[in-house]
């Protein structure tokens, strides 16, 4: 990395490639002022901006002292640039506190690819689009041309778009092997539509921008995650079978668990999200947001958990950082003053869809400590082994007063990290880190190191391009490039509305893909009674049992990948170019992935498919189900249900494991 002083500006270069360039005719920094309008309804945000002023900044002086480059612009803005080998730290300074819009342009070219921006559902390669970065509900329907999106927008303002995500991150990776991280939690919009530059917009002057380069992509991810922090390893028990998502109380939940166990489905855990009770709304079955076990639905839950433990099976629950206003814990938190409030000090209640909740103020250390103790007392102490740590993205911004005095517009994108840290510390302080796993859908800058497991959120129960099965592949790849390499999804999807119903085929296609992810977990969905459930179909139980067995036999391989993620930040699910950098086609594959170094997975993501086209990079590949050898290029393979297109490298040190799986579970012809 080097800064080159010019007569009318400067350039930042890496190995001769220009990353930043500012001249009299083409400045790279702009500042301005704007007024935003933000509406929220049930976690969906409508954000509009009126830019009152946008000023290009010409460079006045460029100087260097003790390896720090100092750049003064023709305004109240200055920049200090520190270079340490392949690392650049940029610190901006301004005395004008009215500046609330900032733009920075990075040099680009036509052949470049960009990835990251957190967990993106629709597009892995960011080029050609812009990505507003604001944690929110992803939207029921993320394609504005579809009926479901239109209907949801009309009914609840809940229709999304391609960029809506629970987990945004102000970070991108270039195919030129550098990453840029903007240290901010303000609203941002990263724009990759221009052929000549990438423009990063932030609604504040960021204090620091970090640029780091490497010689390989794996080395780059090691550097990125060393800075951001890495996820801890998963507990050993999680590889021992399926986490079965069921609900409805003791008789139904544990009865269904026994049913599938008796028919050969290995279970690592039983997940009852309604351990705390249920509410029925127009959306479907919801939960009683009062985080202790429900005495009527699960009257003897601690004893039931012990019974599961005696069978080697874990129990998982659910929790989020809000409390329903008719619950026991709400009353306690209100008496202690632990909720965020209106600016006048009055109660602030958020509508979560036909019930109202208070917002635990995670900027208040006493409130955070209290909520950690809620998790310890009511979940950990009764033997719960994990939970869905939901809803980190709902912090409202309208007239919300927080204990730390910070603007909710700044705290909103920080909230997922605060929520993740609350869970992490509750587990660590209980001495259970590495034994308990909680999974989150919300994330952002700084949250990965506190997130034991990510899940891809609320996909639709279908094959649709922007909402269905394929989006969890894109989500895993983009999250991995953003520093969060352990993720999974609701097998079969979650959201069922307006006649959109889960089918047997969809469920089994999702299951066969989930075999080649770190964790297998089912979900009944928001309308479980209307949608296909595998435990009601004998053939599906047999198929699921086989697929779960394959997953458990892959345990030594998957564990090694999870360890590598914890030690080096290399994600479990990887884009092809991570290990095939010279292959141009590898940079455009967004619905295939490498499962570690040695396995390539091309999930079937369309209905009624009997065969599938697979791109294989330059290596010798062996089809997992037939043992047939394949080489580089496009290949068409049979892809009947239960036998997804999966290949392993002939040079793999796990060849014996893969060969054994072929002998036990493969097909010939």
XYZ file of C-alpha atoms in Angstrom, residues 33-533:
501
model
C -26.446 17.657 4.882
C -29.724 15.824 4.674
C -33.012 15.268 6.415
C -34.377 11.742 6.646
C -37.882 10.444 7.128
C -38.182 7.053 8.843
C -41.349 5.044 9.377
C -41.431 1.665 11.135
C -44.171 -0.922 11.241
C -43.477 -4.296 12.824
C -39.778 -4.189 12.008
C -40.271 -2.954 8.445
C -38.811 0.459 7.714
C -39.622 2.999 5.047
C -36.665 5.374 4.821
C -36.550 8.450 2.611
C -33.826 11.067 2.421
C -33.835 14.683 1.287
C -30.276 15.818 0.554
C -30.077 19.548 1.200
C -26.432 19.915 0.280
C -23.688 17.818 -1.346
C -20.209 19.321 -1.719
C -17.227 17.767 -3.520
C -14.035 18.249 -1.511
C -10.975 19.444 -3.334
C -7.601 18.708 -1.767
C -5.672 21.692 -0.387
C -2.509 20.095 0.990
C -0.925 16.649 1.230
C 1.932 16.039 3.638
C 3.605 13.133 5.393
C 5.202 13.024 8.837
C 6.356 9.926 10.709
C 4.588 7.625 8.242
C 1.220 9.371 8.647
C -0.149 11.146 5.615
C -2.180 14.236 6.425
C -4.643 15.555 3.848
C -6.519 18.841 4.220
C -9.591 19.401 2.107
C -11.182 22.711 1.153
C -13.660 22.487 3.978
C -13.694 21.635 7.648
C -12.621 18.072 6.846
C -9.162 16.539 7.097
C -7.875 13.021 6.722
C -5.006 11.114 8.331
C -3.816 8.000 6.511
C -1.638 5.427 8.265
C -0.071 2.596 6.267
C 1.241 -0.624 7.777
C 2.339 -2.931 4.967
C -1.007 -4.047 3.416
C -3.178 -2.245 5.955
C -4.499 1.300 5.619
C -6.289 3.181 8.399
C -8.122 6.334 7.385
C -9.261 8.738 10.086
C -11.503 11.635 9.081
C -11.863 14.758 11.210
C -14.314 17.657 11.025
C -15.247 20.574 13.223
C -18.605 21.035 11.506
C -21.015 18.886 13.479
C -23.896 19.767 11.166
C -22.420 17.536 8.466
C -24.524 14.371 8.448
C -23.943 13.019 4.951
C -20.649 11.623 3.698
C -19.659 9.948 0.423
C -16.390 8.227 -0.457
C -15.554 6.850 -3.900
C -13.263 3.877 -4.530
C -11.812 3.243 -7.963
C -13.426 0.370 -9.890
C -13.251 -1.371 -13.246
C -15.682 -3.339 -15.396
C -14.253 -6.777 -14.600
C -14.294 -6.315 -10.828
C -16.595 -8.238 -8.500
C -17.634 -7.163 -5.001
C -19.047 -9.203 -2.137
C -20.130 -8.745 1.455
C -22.349 -5.984 2.879
C -23.377 -8.470 5.530
C -25.886 -11.209 4.784
C -27.428 -10.500 1.397
C -30.294 -12.754 0.318
C -30.784 -11.970 -3.362
C -27.393 -11.260 -4.878
C -23.946 -12.493 -3.895
C -22.036 -10.318 -6.368
C -22.884 -6.733 -5.443
C -21.825 -5.155 -8.744
C -24.538 -3.354 -10.669
C -26.676 -2.536 -7.624
C -26.729 -0.424 -4.486
C -27.298 -1.794 -0.998
C -28.868 0.296 1.770
C -27.478 -1.018 5.062
C -30.088 -0.986 7.804
C -31.053 -3.954 9.947
C -34.732 -4.783 9.547
C -37.224 -7.467 8.727
C -36.201 -8.781 5.302
C -39.772 -8.423 4.087
C -42.471 -10.918 3.257
C -41.827 -10.897 -0.459
C -38.594 -9.260 -1.672
C -39.472 -8.931 -5.341
C -41.580 -5.865 -6.083
C -43.022 -7.490 -9.215
C -44.773 -10.308 -7.319
C -48.272 -10.542 -5.881
C -47.058 -11.553 -2.415
C -44.804 -8.494 -2.117
C -47.510 -6.173 -3.382
C -50.127 -7.668 -1.078
C -47.840 -7.483 1.957
C -46.938 -3.870 1.199
C -50.616 -2.972 1.016
C -51.583 -4.862 4.161
C -48.676 -4.185 6.545
C -45.935 -2.170 4.778
C -44.083 -5.494 5.088
C -42.994 -6.148 1.525
C -39.234 -6.083 1.102
C -36.778 -5.511 -1.711
C -33.610 -7.276 -2.862
C -31.438 -5.414 -0.355
C -33.516 -5.837 2.815
C -31.621 -7.893 5.380
C -31.530 -8.705 9.072
C -27.716 -8.568 8.960
C -26.216 -5.570 7.125
C -22.539 -4.738 7.456
C -20.638 -1.660 6.198
C -17.981 -3.878 4.628
C -17.196 -5.147 1.153
C -14.540 -7.348 -0.403
C -13.202 -6.679 -3.877
C -12.049 -9.359 -6.289
C -8.843 -7.314 -6.307
C -8.216 -8.926 -2.903
C -8.823 -6.106 -0.506
C -11.640 -5.336 1.902
C -13.049 -2.038 3.112
C -14.684 -1.728 6.524
C -16.356 1.523 7.528
C -16.457 1.795 11.302
C -19.998 3.099 11.647
C -23.447 2.006 12.738
C -25.162 4.933 11.027
C -27.439 4.323 8.058
C -25.314 3.628 5.006
C -25.744 2.843 1.323
C -22.984 1.110 -0.620
C -23.415 1.746 -4.351
C -21.725 -0.525 -6.897
C -23.633 0.610 -10.002
C -20.943 2.774 -11.620
C -18.337 1.090 -13.808
C -15.578 3.487 -12.691
C -16.140 3.795 -8.951
C -17.883 2.365 -5.884
C -19.567 5.063 -3.811
C -20.032 4.506 -0.092
C -22.594 6.781 1.554
C -22.802 7.133 5.340
C -25.103 9.347 7.381
C -22.226 10.653 9.486
C -18.545 11.410 8.969
C -17.014 8.039 9.874
C -14.192 8.157 12.368
C -12.298 5.287 10.759
C -12.218 3.416 7.482
C -10.071 0.307 7.321
C -8.643 -1.054 4.086
C -6.663 -4.271 4.145
C -5.257 -6.370 1.317
C -3.759 -9.835 0.995
C -2.204 -12.128 -1.577
C -5.013 -14.724 -1.390
C -8.679 -14.666 -0.456
C -8.202 -17.067 2.438
C -5.465 -14.840 3.832
C -7.732 -11.824 3.346
C -10.528 -13.464 5.346
C -8.061 -14.365 8.080
C -7.099 -10.702 8.338
C -10.687 -9.485 8.185
C -11.908 -11.816 10.936
C -8.842 -11.221 13.093
C -10.021 -7.615 13.185
C -13.777 -8.240 13.481
C -13.562 -11.221 15.831
C -14.431 -14.850 15.133
C -17.307 -17.097 16.104
C -16.606 -19.717 18.768
C -16.766 -23.417 17.922
C -20.059 -25.259 18.056
C -20.700 -27.825 20.808
C -19.996 -31.460 19.987
C -23.624 -32.547 20.452
C -24.905 -30.448 17.573
C -23.413 -32.826 14.984
C -25.239 -35.865 16.361
C -28.458 -35.448 14.414
C -31.359 -33.200 13.543
C -32.637 -30.394 15.757
C -36.364 -31.070 15.534
C -38.544 -27.965 15.595
C -41.897 -28.791 17.204
C -44.369 -26.991 19.421
C -47.756 -27.337 21.057
C -46.961 -28.428 24.619
C -45.646 -31.555 26.303
C -47.830 -34.188 24.707
C -47.486 -32.991 21.131
C -43.853 -31.839 21.156
C -42.299 -34.782 22.962
C -44.723 -37.179 21.309
C -43.549 -36.118 17.853
C -39.928 -36.371 18.964
C -40.534 -39.959 20.092
C -42.332 -40.761 16.855
C -39.455 -39.742 14.576
C -36.874 -41.272 16.923
C -38.716 -44.592 16.819
C -38.632 -44.451 13.031
C -34.882 -43.928 12.861
C -34.381 -40.170 12.736
C -31.350 -39.252 14.829
C -31.986 -36.218 17.017
C -29.368 -33.860 18.385
C -32.026 -31.703 19.984
C -35.695 -30.884 20.362
C -36.510 -27.219 19.801
C -39.770 -25.948 21.288
C -39.982 -22.254 20.553
C -43.292 -22.080 22.438
C -41.750 -23.261 25.731
C -42.842 -19.831 27.010
C -46.444 -20.114 25.800
C -48.240 -19.099 22.624
C -50.428 -16.372 21.153
C -52.512 -16.790 18.013
C -52.638 -13.766 15.695
C -53.739 -13.166 12.118
C -50.143 -13.924 11.055
C -50.268 -17.367 12.633
C -48.975 -18.949 15.814
C -46.827 -16.525 17.813
C -45.229 -16.750 21.249
C -45.917 -15.347 24.696
C -42.970 -12.977 25.048
C -42.389 -13.615 28.747
C -39.225 -15.666 29.001
C -39.951 -18.479 31.455
C -41.457 -21.891 30.828
C -45.213 -21.988 30.485
C -46.760 -23.872 33.399
C -49.830 -25.003 31.455
C -48.233 -26.014 28.146
C -44.996 -27.414 29.634
C -45.835 -28.020 33.314
C -42.864 -30.257 34.086
C -40.349 -28.928 31.589
C -37.193 -29.228 33.764
C -37.957 -32.922 34.330
C -38.675 -33.446 30.640
C -35.344 -31.857 29.780
C -33.582 -34.272 32.124
C -35.308 -37.180 30.392
C -34.049 -35.945 27.032
C -30.545 -35.542 28.419
C -30.629 -39.153 29.577
C -31.249 -40.088 25.934
C -28.352 -37.914 24.759
C -30.731 -35.305 23.303
C -30.651 -31.579 24.037
C -33.529 -29.140 24.502
C -33.711 -25.678 22.938
C -36.038 -22.743 23.553
C -36.512 -19.154 22.427
C -35.859 -15.636 23.718
C -35.700 -12.069 22.386
C -34.925 -8.657 23.956
C -38.542 -7.481 24.262
C -41.199 -8.195 26.864
C -44.945 -8.331 26.269
C -46.829 -5.855 28.433
C -49.146 -8.480 29.961
C -46.287 -10.659 31.197
C -44.608 -11.205 34.557
C -41.171 -10.021 33.472
C -42.526 -6.821 31.918
C -43.855 -5.750 35.293
C -40.500 -6.371 36.950
C -38.514 -4.546 34.274
C -40.883 -1.571 34.327
C -40.593 -1.225 38.100
C -36.806 -1.174 37.785
C -36.825 1.348 34.911
C -35.116 -0.970 32.428
C -37.111 -0.073 29.305
C -36.316 2.528 26.657
C -38.876 5.339 26.844
C -40.289 8.248 24.885
C -38.390 11.545 25.098
C -40.859 12.724 27.735
C -40.200 9.629 29.852
C -43.503 7.885 29.103
C -43.780 4.193 28.253
C -42.599 3.183 24.780
C -44.505 0.151 23.503
C -43.803 -1.466 20.138
C -46.513 -3.227 18.126
C -45.230 -6.659 17.150
C -48.407 -7.665 15.384
C -51.471 -7.537 17.634
C -49.503 -7.406 20.896
C -47.407 -4.665 22.514
C -43.940 -4.957 24.014
C -41.404 -2.901 25.912
C -37.848 -2.484 24.620
C -35.174 -3.583 27.087
C -32.623 -0.761 27.055
C -29.389 -2.576 26.276
C -27.452 0.704 26.577
C -28.254 0.604 30.307
C -25.667 -1.668 32.003
C -28.069 -2.497 34.846
C -30.832 -3.456 32.399
C -28.432 -5.620 30.400
C -27.222 -7.320 33.564
C -30.815 -7.965 34.616
C -31.697 -9.475 31.263
C -28.608 -11.688 31.301
C -29.856 -12.993 34.638
C -33.289 -13.636 33.089
C -31.569 -15.873 30.531
C -29.511 -17.587 33.215
C -32.347 -18.119 35.693
C -35.193 -19.121 33.402
C -33.314 -20.881 30.584
C -29.825 -22.021 31.523
C -30.592 -22.981 35.123
C -33.436 -25.325 34.134
C -31.183 -27.167 31.691
C -31.972 -25.512 28.352
C -29.097 -26.176 25.945
C -29.740 -23.459 23.388
C -32.281 -21.080 21.943
C -33.273 -18.884 19.078
C -32.063 -15.399 20.039
C -34.514 -13.538 17.859
C -35.447 -9.953 16.962
C -32.269 -7.895 17.264
C -33.341 -5.602 14.408
C -36.503 -3.982 15.808
C -35.099 -0.986 17.682
C -37.444 1.905 16.754
C -35.976 5.313 16.015
C -38.957 7.650 16.384
C -38.862 9.582 19.674
C -36.939 6.846 21.484
C -34.825 7.824 24.489
C -31.934 5.544 25.472
C -29.965 5.492 28.701
C -26.630 6.281 27.045
C -28.020 9.424 25.396
C -27.088 8.213 21.915
C -29.363 8.741 18.936
C -31.493 5.732 18.045
C -30.461 6.294 14.415
C -26.910 5.380 15.479
C -27.924 2.681 17.939
C -30.293 0.890 15.577
C -27.582 -0.908 13.569
C -25.623 -1.464 16.785
C -28.530 -3.252 18.472
C -27.827 -6.737 17.008
C -24.295 -6.639 18.428
C -25.572 -5.511 21.829
C -28.129 -8.330 21.801
C -25.535 -10.907 20.704
C -23.160 -9.792 23.449
C -25.930 -10.084 26.057
C -26.478 -13.736 25.104
C -22.758 -14.454 24.853
C -22.021 -13.098 28.320
C -24.974 -14.928 29.881
C -23.615 -18.203 28.503
C -19.958 -17.472 29.267
C -20.632 -16.300 32.816
C -22.557 -19.528 33.392
C -19.512 -21.535 32.330
C -21.416 -22.999 29.371
C -19.608 -21.475 26.385
C -18.914 -24.328 23.987
C -21.875 -26.319 25.347
C -24.839 -24.022 24.692
C -25.670 -22.753 21.210
C -27.988 -19.842 20.440
C -28.794 -18.842 16.888
C -29.529 -15.343 15.645
C -30.836 -13.794 12.451
C -29.917 -10.174 13.216
C -26.343 -9.010 12.951
C -24.063 -6.174 12.077
C -20.678 -4.657 12.729
C -19.101 -6.361 15.743
C -21.716 -9.062 16.277
C -20.036 -12.136 14.745
C -17.666 -12.757 17.655
C -20.670 -12.946 19.999
C -22.848 -15.054 17.679
C -22.486 -18.802 18.189
C -24.589 -19.528 15.096
C -26.381 -17.481 12.455
C -29.637 -18.508 10.836
C -30.892 -17.112 7.557
C -34.166 -15.682 8.825
C -37.706 -16.119 7.571
C -37.595 -17.501 4.042
C -40.826 -18.216 2.192
C -41.899 -21.846 1.912
C -41.176 -22.047 -1.814
C -38.586 -22.027 -4.605
C -38.970 -18.316 -5.424
C -35.913 -16.389 -6.590
C -35.835 -13.670 -3.932
C -37.565 -15.355 -0.995
C -37.221 -19.103 -1.196
C -34.705 -21.913 -0.931
C -32.000 -20.365 -3.119
C -31.689 -17.281 -0.908
C -30.125 -19.238 1.960
C -27.184 -20.112 -0.321
C -26.567 -16.469 -1.179
C -27.045 -15.574 2.484
C -24.418 -18.070 3.655
C -21.862 -16.972 1.064
C -22.258 -13.237 1.671
C -22.298 -13.653 5.466
C -19.128 -15.741 5.238
C -17.365 -13.030 3.245
C -18.544 -10.536 5.890
C -16.924 -12.470 8.740
C -19.763 -14.740 9.915
C -18.995 -18.247 8.675
C -21.364 -20.432 10.718
C -24.916 -20.293 9.426
C -27.912 -22.503 8.744
C -31.593 -22.119 7.900
C -35.124 -23.217 8.743
C -35.469 -26.467 6.780
C -38.548 -25.985 4.628
C -38.677 -22.226 5.155
C -40.880 -20.315 7.571
C -43.230 -17.764 6.014
C -46.548 -18.968 4.597
C -49.047 -16.285 3.594
C -51.643 -15.614 0.887
C -51.974 -19.259 -0.100
C -48.243 -19.937 -0.332
C -47.962 -23.460 1.136
C -44.927 -25.681 1.750
C -44.864 -28.880 -0.324
C -43.210 -32.222 0.343
C -40.797 -31.666 -2.529
C -39.729 -28.266 -1.214
C -39.161 -29.667 2.259
C -37.059 -32.596 1.036
C -34.995 -30.424 -1.320
C -34.278 -28.115 1.601
C -33.371 -31.073 3.807
C -30.932 -32.539 1.298
C -29.165 -29.188 1.043
C -29.070 -28.789 4.838
C -27.029 -32.005 5.073
C -24.141 -29.957 3.690
C -24.363 -27.096 6.173
C -23.035 -26.975 9.759
C -26.422 -27.608 11.420
C -29.696 -29.299 10.456
C -32.824 -27.829 12.085
C -36.480 -27.972 11.085
C -39.207 -25.394 11.654
C -42.950 -25.943 11.442
C -43.374 -22.383 10.129
C -45.802 -19.639 11.008
C -48.781 -21.713 9.808
C -47.718 -25.191 10.720
C -51.188 -26.757 10.454
C -51.553 -25.690 6.821
C -48.083 -26.678 5.622
C -46.351 -29.970 4.927
C -44.663 -31.509 7.977
